[in-house]
Short mmCIF file of N, CA and C and ligand atoms in Angstrom, two decimals:
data_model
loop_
_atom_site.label_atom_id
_atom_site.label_comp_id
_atom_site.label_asym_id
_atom_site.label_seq_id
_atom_site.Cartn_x
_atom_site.Cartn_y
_atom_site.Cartn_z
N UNK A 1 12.14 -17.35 -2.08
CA UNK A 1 11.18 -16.41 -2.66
C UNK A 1 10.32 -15.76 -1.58
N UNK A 2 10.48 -16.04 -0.45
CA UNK A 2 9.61 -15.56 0.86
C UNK A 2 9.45 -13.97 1.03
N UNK A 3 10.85 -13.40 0.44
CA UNK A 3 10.45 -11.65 0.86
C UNK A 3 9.94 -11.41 -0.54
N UNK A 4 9.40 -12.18 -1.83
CA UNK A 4 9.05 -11.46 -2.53
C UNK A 4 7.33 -11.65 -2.59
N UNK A 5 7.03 -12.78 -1.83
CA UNK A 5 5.36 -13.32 -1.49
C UNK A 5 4.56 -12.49 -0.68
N UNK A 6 3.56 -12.04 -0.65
CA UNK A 6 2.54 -11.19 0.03
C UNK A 6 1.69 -12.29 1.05
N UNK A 7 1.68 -11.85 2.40
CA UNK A 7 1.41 -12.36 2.87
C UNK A 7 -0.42 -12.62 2.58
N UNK A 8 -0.80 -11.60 2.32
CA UNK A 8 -2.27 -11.25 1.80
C UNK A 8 -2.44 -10.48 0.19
N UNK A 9 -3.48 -11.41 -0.46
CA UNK A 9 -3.78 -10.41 -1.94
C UNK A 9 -4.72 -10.65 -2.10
N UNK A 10 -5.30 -9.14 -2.06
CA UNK A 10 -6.69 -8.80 -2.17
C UNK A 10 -7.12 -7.99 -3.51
N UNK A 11 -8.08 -7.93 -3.79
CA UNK A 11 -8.64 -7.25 -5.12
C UNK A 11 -8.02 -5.68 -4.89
N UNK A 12 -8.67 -4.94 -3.89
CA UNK A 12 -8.13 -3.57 -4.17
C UNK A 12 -8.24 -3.54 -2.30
N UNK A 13 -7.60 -2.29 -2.13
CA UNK A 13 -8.05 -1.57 -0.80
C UNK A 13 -9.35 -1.97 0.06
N UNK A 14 -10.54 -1.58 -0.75
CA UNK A 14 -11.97 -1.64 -0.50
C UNK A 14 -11.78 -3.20 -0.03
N UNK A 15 -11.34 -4.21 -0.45
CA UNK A 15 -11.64 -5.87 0.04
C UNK A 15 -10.90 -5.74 1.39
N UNK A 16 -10.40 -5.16 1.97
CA UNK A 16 -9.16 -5.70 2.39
C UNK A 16 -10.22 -5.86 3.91
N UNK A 17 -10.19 -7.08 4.78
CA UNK A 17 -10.84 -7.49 5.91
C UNK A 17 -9.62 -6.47 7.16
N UNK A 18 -10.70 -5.81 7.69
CA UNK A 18 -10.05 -4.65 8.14
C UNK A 18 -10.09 -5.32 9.86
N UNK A 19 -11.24 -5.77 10.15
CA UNK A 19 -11.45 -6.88 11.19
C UNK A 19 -10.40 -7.92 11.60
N UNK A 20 -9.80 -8.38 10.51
CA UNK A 20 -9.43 -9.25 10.67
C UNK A 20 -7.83 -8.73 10.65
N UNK A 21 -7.38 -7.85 10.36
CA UNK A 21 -6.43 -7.55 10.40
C UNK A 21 -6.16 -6.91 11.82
N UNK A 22 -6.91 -6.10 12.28
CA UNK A 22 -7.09 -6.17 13.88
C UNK A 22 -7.00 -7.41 15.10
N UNK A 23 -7.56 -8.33 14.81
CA UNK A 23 -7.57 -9.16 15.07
C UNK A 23 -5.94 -9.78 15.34
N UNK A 24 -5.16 -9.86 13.95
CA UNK A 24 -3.84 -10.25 14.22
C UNK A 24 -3.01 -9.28 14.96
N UNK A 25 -3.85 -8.09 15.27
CA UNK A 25 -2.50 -7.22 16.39
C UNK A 25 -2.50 -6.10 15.00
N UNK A 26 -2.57 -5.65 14.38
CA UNK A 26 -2.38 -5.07 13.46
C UNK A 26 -3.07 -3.36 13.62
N UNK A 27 -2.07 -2.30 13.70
CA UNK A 27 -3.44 -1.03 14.01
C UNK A 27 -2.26 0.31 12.96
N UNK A 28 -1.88 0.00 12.51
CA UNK A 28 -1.07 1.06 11.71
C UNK A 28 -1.16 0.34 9.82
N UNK A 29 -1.48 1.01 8.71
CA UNK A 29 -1.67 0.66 7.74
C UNK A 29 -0.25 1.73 7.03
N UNK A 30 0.25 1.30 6.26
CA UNK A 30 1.61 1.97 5.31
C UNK A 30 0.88 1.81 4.23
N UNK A 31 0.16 2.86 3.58
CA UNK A 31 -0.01 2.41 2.21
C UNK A 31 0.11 3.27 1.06
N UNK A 32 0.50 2.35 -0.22
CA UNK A 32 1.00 3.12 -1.40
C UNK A 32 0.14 3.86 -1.69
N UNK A 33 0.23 4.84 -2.59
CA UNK A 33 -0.68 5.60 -3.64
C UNK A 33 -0.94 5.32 -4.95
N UNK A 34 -0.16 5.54 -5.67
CA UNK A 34 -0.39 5.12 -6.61
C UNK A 34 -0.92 3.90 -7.22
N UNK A 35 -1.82 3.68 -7.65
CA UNK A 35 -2.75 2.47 -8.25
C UNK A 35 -3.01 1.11 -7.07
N UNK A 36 -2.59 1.66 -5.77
CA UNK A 36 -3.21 1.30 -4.86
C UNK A 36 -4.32 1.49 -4.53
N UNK A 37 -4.26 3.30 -4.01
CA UNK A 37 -5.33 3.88 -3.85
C UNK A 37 -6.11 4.78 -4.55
N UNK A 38 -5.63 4.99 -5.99
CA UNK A 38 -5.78 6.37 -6.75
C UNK A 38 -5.41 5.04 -7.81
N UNK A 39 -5.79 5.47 -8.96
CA UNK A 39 -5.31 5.00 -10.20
C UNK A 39 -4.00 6.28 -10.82
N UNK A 40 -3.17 5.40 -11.34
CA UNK A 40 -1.57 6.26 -11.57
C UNK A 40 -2.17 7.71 -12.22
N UNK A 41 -3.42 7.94 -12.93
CA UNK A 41 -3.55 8.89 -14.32
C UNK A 41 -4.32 9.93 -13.35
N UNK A 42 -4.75 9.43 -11.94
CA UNK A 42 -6.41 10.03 -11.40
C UNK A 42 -5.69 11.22 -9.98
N UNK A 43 -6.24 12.21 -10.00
CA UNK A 43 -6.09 12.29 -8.50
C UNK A 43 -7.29 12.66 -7.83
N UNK A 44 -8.42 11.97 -8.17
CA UNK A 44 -9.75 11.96 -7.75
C UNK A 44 -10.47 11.28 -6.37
N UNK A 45 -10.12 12.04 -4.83
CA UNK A 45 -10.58 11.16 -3.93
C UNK A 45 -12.46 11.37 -3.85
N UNK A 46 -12.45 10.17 -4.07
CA UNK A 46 -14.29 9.15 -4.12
C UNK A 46 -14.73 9.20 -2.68
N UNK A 47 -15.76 8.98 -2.74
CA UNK A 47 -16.70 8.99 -1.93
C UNK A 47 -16.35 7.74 -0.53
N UNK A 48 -16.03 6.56 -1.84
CA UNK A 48 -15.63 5.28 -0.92
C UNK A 48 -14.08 5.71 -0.59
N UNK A 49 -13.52 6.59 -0.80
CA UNK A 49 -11.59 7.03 -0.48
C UNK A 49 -12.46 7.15 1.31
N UNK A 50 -13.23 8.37 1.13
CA UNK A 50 -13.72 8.96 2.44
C UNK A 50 -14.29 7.71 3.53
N UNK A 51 -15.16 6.60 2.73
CA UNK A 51 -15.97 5.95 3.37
C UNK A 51 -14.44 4.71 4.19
N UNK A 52 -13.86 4.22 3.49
CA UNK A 52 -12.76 3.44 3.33
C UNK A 52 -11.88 4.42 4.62
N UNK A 53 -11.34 5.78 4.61
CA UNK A 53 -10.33 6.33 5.70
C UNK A 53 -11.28 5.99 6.83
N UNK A 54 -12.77 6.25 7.03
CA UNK A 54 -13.79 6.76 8.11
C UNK A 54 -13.58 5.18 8.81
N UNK A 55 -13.84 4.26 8.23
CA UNK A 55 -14.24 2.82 8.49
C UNK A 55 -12.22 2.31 9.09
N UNK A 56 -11.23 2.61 8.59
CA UNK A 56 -10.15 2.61 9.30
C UNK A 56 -9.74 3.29 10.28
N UNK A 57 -10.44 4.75 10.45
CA UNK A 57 -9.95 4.93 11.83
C UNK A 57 -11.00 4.61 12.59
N UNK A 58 -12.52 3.98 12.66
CA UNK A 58 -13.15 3.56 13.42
C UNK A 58 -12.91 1.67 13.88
N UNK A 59 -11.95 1.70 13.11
CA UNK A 59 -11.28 0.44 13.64
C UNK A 59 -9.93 0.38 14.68
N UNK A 60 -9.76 1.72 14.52
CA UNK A 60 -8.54 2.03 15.16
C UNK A 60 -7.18 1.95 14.91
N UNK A 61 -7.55 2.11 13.38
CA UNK A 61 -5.79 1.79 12.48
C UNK A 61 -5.69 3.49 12.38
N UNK A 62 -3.88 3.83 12.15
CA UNK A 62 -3.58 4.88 11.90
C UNK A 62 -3.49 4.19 10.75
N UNK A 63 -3.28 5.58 9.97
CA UNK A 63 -2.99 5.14 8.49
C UNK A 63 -1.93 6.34 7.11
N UNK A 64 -0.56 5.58 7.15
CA UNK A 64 0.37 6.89 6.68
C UNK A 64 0.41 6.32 4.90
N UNK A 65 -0.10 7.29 4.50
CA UNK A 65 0.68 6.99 2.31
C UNK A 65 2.28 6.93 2.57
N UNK A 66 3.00 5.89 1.76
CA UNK A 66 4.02 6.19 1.94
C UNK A 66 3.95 5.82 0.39
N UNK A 67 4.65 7.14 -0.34
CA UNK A 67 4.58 7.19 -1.83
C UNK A 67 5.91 7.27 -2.70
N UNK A 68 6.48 6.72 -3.21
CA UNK A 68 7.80 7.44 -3.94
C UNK A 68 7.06 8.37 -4.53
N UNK A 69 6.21 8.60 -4.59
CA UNK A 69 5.61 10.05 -5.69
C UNK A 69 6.26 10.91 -5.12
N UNK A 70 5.92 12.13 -5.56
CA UNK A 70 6.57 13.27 -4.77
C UNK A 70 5.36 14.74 -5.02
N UNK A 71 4.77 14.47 -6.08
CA UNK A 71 3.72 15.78 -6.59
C UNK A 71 3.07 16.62 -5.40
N UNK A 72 2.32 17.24 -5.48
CA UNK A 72 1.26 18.18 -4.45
C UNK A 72 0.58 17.37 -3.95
N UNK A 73 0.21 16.88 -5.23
CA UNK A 73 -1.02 15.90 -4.89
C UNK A 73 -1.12 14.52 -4.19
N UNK A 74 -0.10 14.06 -3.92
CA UNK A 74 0.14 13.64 -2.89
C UNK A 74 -0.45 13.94 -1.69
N UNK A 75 0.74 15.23 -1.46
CA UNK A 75 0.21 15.41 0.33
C UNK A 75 -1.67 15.90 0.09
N UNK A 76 -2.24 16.35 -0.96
CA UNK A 76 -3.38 16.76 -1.21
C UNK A 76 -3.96 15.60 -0.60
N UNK A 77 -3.89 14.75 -0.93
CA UNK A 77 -4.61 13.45 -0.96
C UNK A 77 -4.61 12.77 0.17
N UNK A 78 -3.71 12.88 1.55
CA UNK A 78 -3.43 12.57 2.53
C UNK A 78 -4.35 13.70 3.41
N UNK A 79 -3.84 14.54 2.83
CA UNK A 79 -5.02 15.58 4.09
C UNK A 79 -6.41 15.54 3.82
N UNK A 80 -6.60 14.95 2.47
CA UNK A 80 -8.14 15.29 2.50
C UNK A 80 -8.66 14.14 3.50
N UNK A 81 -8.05 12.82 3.37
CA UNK A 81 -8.24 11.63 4.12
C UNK A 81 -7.85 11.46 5.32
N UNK A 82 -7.42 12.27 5.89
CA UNK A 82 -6.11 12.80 7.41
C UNK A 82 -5.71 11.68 7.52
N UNK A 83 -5.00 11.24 6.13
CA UNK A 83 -3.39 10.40 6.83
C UNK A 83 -2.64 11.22 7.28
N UNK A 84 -1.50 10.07 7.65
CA UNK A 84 -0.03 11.10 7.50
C UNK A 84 0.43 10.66 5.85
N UNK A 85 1.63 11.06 6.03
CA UNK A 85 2.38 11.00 4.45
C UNK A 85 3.86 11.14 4.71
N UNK A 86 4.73 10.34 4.13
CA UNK A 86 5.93 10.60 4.14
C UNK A 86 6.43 9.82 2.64
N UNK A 87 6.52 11.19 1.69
CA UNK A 87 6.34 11.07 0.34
C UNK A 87 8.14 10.60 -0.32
N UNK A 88 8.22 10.95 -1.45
CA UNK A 88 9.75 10.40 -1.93
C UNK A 88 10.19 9.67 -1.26
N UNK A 89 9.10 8.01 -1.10
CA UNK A 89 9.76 7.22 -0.37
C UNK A 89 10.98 6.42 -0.63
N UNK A 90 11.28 6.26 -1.84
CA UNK A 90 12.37 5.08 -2.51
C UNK A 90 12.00 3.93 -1.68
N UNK A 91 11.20 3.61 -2.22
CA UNK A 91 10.74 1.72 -1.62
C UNK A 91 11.36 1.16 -2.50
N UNK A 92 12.01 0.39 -2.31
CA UNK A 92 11.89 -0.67 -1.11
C UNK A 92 12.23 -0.52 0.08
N UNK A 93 13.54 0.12 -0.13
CA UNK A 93 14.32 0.71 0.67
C UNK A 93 13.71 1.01 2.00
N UNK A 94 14.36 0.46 3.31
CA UNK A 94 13.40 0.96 5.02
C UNK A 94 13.18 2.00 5.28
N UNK A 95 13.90 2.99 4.66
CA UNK A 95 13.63 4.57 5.85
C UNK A 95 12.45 4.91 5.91
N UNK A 96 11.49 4.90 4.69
CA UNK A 96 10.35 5.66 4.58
C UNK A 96 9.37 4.79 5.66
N UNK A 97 9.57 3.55 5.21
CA UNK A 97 8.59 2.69 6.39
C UNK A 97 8.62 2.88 7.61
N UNK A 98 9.74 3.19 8.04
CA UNK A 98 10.21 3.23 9.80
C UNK A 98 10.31 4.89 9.69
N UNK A 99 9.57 5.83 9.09
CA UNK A 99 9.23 7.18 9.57
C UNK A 99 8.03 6.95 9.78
N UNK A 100 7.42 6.23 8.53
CA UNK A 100 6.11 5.71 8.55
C UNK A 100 5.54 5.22 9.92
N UNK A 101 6.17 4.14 10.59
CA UNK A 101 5.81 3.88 11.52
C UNK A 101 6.59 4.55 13.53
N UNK A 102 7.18 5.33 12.86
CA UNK A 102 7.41 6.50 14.11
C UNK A 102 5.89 7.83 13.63
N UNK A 103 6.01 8.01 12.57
CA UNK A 103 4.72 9.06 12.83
C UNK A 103 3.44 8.35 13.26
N UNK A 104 3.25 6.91 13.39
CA UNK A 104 2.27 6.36 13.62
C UNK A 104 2.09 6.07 15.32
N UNK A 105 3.74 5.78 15.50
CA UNK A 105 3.97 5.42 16.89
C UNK A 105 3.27 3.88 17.29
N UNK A 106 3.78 2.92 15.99
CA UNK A 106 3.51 1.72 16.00
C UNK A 106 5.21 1.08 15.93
N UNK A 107 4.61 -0.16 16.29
CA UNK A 107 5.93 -1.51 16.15
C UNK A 107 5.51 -1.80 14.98
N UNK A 108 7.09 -2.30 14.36
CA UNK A 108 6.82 -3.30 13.40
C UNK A 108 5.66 -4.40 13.31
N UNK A 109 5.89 -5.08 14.41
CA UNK A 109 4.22 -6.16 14.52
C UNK A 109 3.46 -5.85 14.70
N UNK A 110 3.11 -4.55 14.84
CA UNK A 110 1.40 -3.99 14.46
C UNK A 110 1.38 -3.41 13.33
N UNK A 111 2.42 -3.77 12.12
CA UNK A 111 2.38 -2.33 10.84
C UNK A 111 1.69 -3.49 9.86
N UNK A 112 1.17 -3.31 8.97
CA UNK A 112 0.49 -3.94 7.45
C UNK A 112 1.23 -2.65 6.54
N UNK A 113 1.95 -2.87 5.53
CA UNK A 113 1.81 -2.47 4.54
C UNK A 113 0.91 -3.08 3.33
N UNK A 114 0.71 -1.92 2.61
CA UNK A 114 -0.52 -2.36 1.49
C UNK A 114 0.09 -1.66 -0.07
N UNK A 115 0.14 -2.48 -1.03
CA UNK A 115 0.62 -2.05 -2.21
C UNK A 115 0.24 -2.66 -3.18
N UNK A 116 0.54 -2.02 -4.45
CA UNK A 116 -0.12 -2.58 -5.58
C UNK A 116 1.55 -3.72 -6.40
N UNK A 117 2.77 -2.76 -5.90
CA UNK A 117 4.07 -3.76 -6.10
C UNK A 117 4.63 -4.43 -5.69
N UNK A 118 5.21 -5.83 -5.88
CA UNK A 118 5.82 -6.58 -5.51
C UNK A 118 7.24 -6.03 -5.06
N UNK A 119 7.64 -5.41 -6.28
CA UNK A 119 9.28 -5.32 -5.92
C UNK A 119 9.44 -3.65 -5.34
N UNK A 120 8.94 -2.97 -4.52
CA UNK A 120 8.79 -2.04 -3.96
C UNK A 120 8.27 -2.24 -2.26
N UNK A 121 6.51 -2.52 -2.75
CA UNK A 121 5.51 -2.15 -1.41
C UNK A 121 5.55 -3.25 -0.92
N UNK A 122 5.72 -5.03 -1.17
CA UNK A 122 5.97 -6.49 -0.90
C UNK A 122 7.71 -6.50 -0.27
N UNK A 123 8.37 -6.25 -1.37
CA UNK A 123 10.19 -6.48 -0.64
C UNK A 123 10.39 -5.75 0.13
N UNK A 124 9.78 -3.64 0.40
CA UNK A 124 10.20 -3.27 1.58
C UNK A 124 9.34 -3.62 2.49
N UNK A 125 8.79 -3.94 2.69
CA UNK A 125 7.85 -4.91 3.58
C UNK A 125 8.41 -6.04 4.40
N UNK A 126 8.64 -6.74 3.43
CA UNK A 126 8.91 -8.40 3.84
C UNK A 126 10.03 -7.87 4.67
N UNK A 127 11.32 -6.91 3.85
CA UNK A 127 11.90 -7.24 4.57
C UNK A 127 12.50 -6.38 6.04
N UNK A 128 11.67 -5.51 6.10
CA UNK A 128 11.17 -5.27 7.81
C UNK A 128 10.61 -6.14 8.43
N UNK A 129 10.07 -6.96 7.92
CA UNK A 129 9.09 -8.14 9.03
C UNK A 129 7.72 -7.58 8.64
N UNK A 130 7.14 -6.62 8.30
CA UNK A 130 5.89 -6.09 8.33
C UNK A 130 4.82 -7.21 7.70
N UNK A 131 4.09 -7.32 8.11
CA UNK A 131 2.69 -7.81 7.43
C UNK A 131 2.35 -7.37 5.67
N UNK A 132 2.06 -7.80 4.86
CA UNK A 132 2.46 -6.94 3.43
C UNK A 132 1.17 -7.79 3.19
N UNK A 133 0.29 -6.71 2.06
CA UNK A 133 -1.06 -6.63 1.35
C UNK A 133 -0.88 -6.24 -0.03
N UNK A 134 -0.86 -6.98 -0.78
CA UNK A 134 -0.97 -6.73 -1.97
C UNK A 134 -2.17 -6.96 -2.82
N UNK A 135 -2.62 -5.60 -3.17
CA UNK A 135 -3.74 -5.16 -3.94
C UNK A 135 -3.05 -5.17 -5.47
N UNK A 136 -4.20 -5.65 -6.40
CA UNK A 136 -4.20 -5.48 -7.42
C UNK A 136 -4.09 -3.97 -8.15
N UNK A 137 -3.37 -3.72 -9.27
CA UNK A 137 -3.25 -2.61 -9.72
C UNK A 137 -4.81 -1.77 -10.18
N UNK A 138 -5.06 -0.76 -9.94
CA UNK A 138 -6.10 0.04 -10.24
C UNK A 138 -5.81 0.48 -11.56
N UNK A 139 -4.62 0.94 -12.19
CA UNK A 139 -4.98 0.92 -13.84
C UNK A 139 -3.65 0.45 -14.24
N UNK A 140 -3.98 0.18 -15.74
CA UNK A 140 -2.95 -0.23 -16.38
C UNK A 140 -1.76 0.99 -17.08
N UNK A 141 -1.95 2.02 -16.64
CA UNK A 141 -1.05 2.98 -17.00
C UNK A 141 -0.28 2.89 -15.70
N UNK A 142 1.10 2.99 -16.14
CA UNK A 142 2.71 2.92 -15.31
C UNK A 142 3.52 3.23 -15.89
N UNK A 143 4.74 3.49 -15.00
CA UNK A 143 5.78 3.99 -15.78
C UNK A 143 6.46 2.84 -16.43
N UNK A 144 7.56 2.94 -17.30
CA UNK A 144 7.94 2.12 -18.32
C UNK A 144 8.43 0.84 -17.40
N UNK A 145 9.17 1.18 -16.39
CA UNK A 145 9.75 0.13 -15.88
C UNK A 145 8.95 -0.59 -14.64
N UNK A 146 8.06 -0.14 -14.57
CA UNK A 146 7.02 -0.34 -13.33
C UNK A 146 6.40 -1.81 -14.16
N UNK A 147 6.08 -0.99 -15.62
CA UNK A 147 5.36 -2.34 -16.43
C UNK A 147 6.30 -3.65 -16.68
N UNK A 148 7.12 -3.44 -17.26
CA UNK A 148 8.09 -4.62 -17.00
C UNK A 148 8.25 -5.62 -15.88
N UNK A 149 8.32 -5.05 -14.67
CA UNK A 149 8.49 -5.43 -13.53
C UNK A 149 7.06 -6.32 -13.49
N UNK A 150 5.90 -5.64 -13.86
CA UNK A 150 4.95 -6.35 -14.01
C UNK A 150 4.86 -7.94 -14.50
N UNK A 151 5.63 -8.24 -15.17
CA UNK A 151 5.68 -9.22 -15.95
C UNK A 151 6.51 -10.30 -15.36
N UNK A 152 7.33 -9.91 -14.77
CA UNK A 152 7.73 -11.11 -13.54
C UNK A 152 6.78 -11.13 -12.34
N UNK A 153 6.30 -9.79 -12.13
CA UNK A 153 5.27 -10.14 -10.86
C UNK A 153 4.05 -11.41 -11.25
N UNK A 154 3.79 -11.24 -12.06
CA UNK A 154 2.70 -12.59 -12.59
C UNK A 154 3.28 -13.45 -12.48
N UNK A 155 4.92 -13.95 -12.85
CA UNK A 155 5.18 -14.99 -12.66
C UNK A 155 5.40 -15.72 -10.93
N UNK A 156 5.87 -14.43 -10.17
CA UNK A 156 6.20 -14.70 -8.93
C UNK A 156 4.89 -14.96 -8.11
N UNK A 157 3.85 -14.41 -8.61
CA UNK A 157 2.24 -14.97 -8.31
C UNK A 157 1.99 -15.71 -8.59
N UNK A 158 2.73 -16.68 -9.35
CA UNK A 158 2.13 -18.30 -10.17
C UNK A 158 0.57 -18.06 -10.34
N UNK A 159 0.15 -17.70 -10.56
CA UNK A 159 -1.48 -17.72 -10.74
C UNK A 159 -2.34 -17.59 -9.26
N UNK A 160 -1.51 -17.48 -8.40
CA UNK A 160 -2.29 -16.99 -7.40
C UNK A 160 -3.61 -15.94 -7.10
N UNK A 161 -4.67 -15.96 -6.69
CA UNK A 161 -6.13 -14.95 -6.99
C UNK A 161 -6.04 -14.14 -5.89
N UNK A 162 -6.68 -13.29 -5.89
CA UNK A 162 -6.89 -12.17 -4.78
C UNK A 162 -8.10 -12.83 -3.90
N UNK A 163 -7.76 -12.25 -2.47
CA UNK A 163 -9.25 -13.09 -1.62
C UNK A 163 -10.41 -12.66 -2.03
N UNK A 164 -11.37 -12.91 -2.04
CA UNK A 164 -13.17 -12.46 -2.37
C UNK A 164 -13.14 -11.15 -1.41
MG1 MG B 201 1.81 1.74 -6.54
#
């Protein structure tokens, strides 16, 4: 069960010890969009979206969305925050991650991915080697099969909590 376990699960984005992830060698962030960072229904970047990008690149992480989405709003949402973006990712799947981390001009052992799915933003993760963060979902609207999937993800969490 090892590529389907998160190495880290945190409440949302905002928890995530940004210090400390530096600390392990870590300076490139891969992260989802959808109900990662945005709730699935919203495309509303907040105040803390801005405060949250400002506080990562003053840590010295790059930081790319890598989204299967594909909408405008997407790349909207990347420029307002000056990620990069490399959208229609099909995660799990590696390619998007390893553009991800050529536009970053990171190694695998400095990448964290961060996601709200197990069987997407956790398995293409794990199984690059990457560091994997799994945030809790920001809303309960998903697509049909996203929710399903949900329902083994609780189990593959055995009751596991997100860090404080
Ligand atoms: Mg997501």
């Amino acid at each position: 069960m090892g590529w389907l376990t998160p190495d880290l699960y945190y409440r949302d984005v905002f928890a995530i010890d940004l210090d400390s992830l530096r600390e392990r060698g870590i300076r490139a962030l891969l992260v989802d969009l959808d109900n990662t960072l945005l709730p699935r229904d919203t495309n509303v970047v907040t105040e803390a979206h801005r405060a949250w990008a400002k506080a990562a690149a003053e840590h010295g992480f790059g930081v790319c969305l890598v989204s299967n989405n594909w909408h405008e709003r997407v790349k909207a949402v990347a420029d307002e925050l000056g990620f990069q973006l490399v959208p229609k990712a099909v995660k799990p799947l590696p390619f998007a991650f390893r553009k991800a981390l050529g536009l970053l001009g990171a190694k695998r052992s400095e990448a964290a991915v961060v996601g709200d799915q197990v069987f997407t933003d956790i398995v293409g993760g794990n199984a690059l080697g990457l560091l994997t963060v799994l945030v809790m979902p920001l809303s309960a609207a998903d697509l049909p099969h996203t929710l399903l999937l949900r329902s083994l993800e609780r189990r593959i969490l055995a009751g596991r909590q997100p860090l404080p």
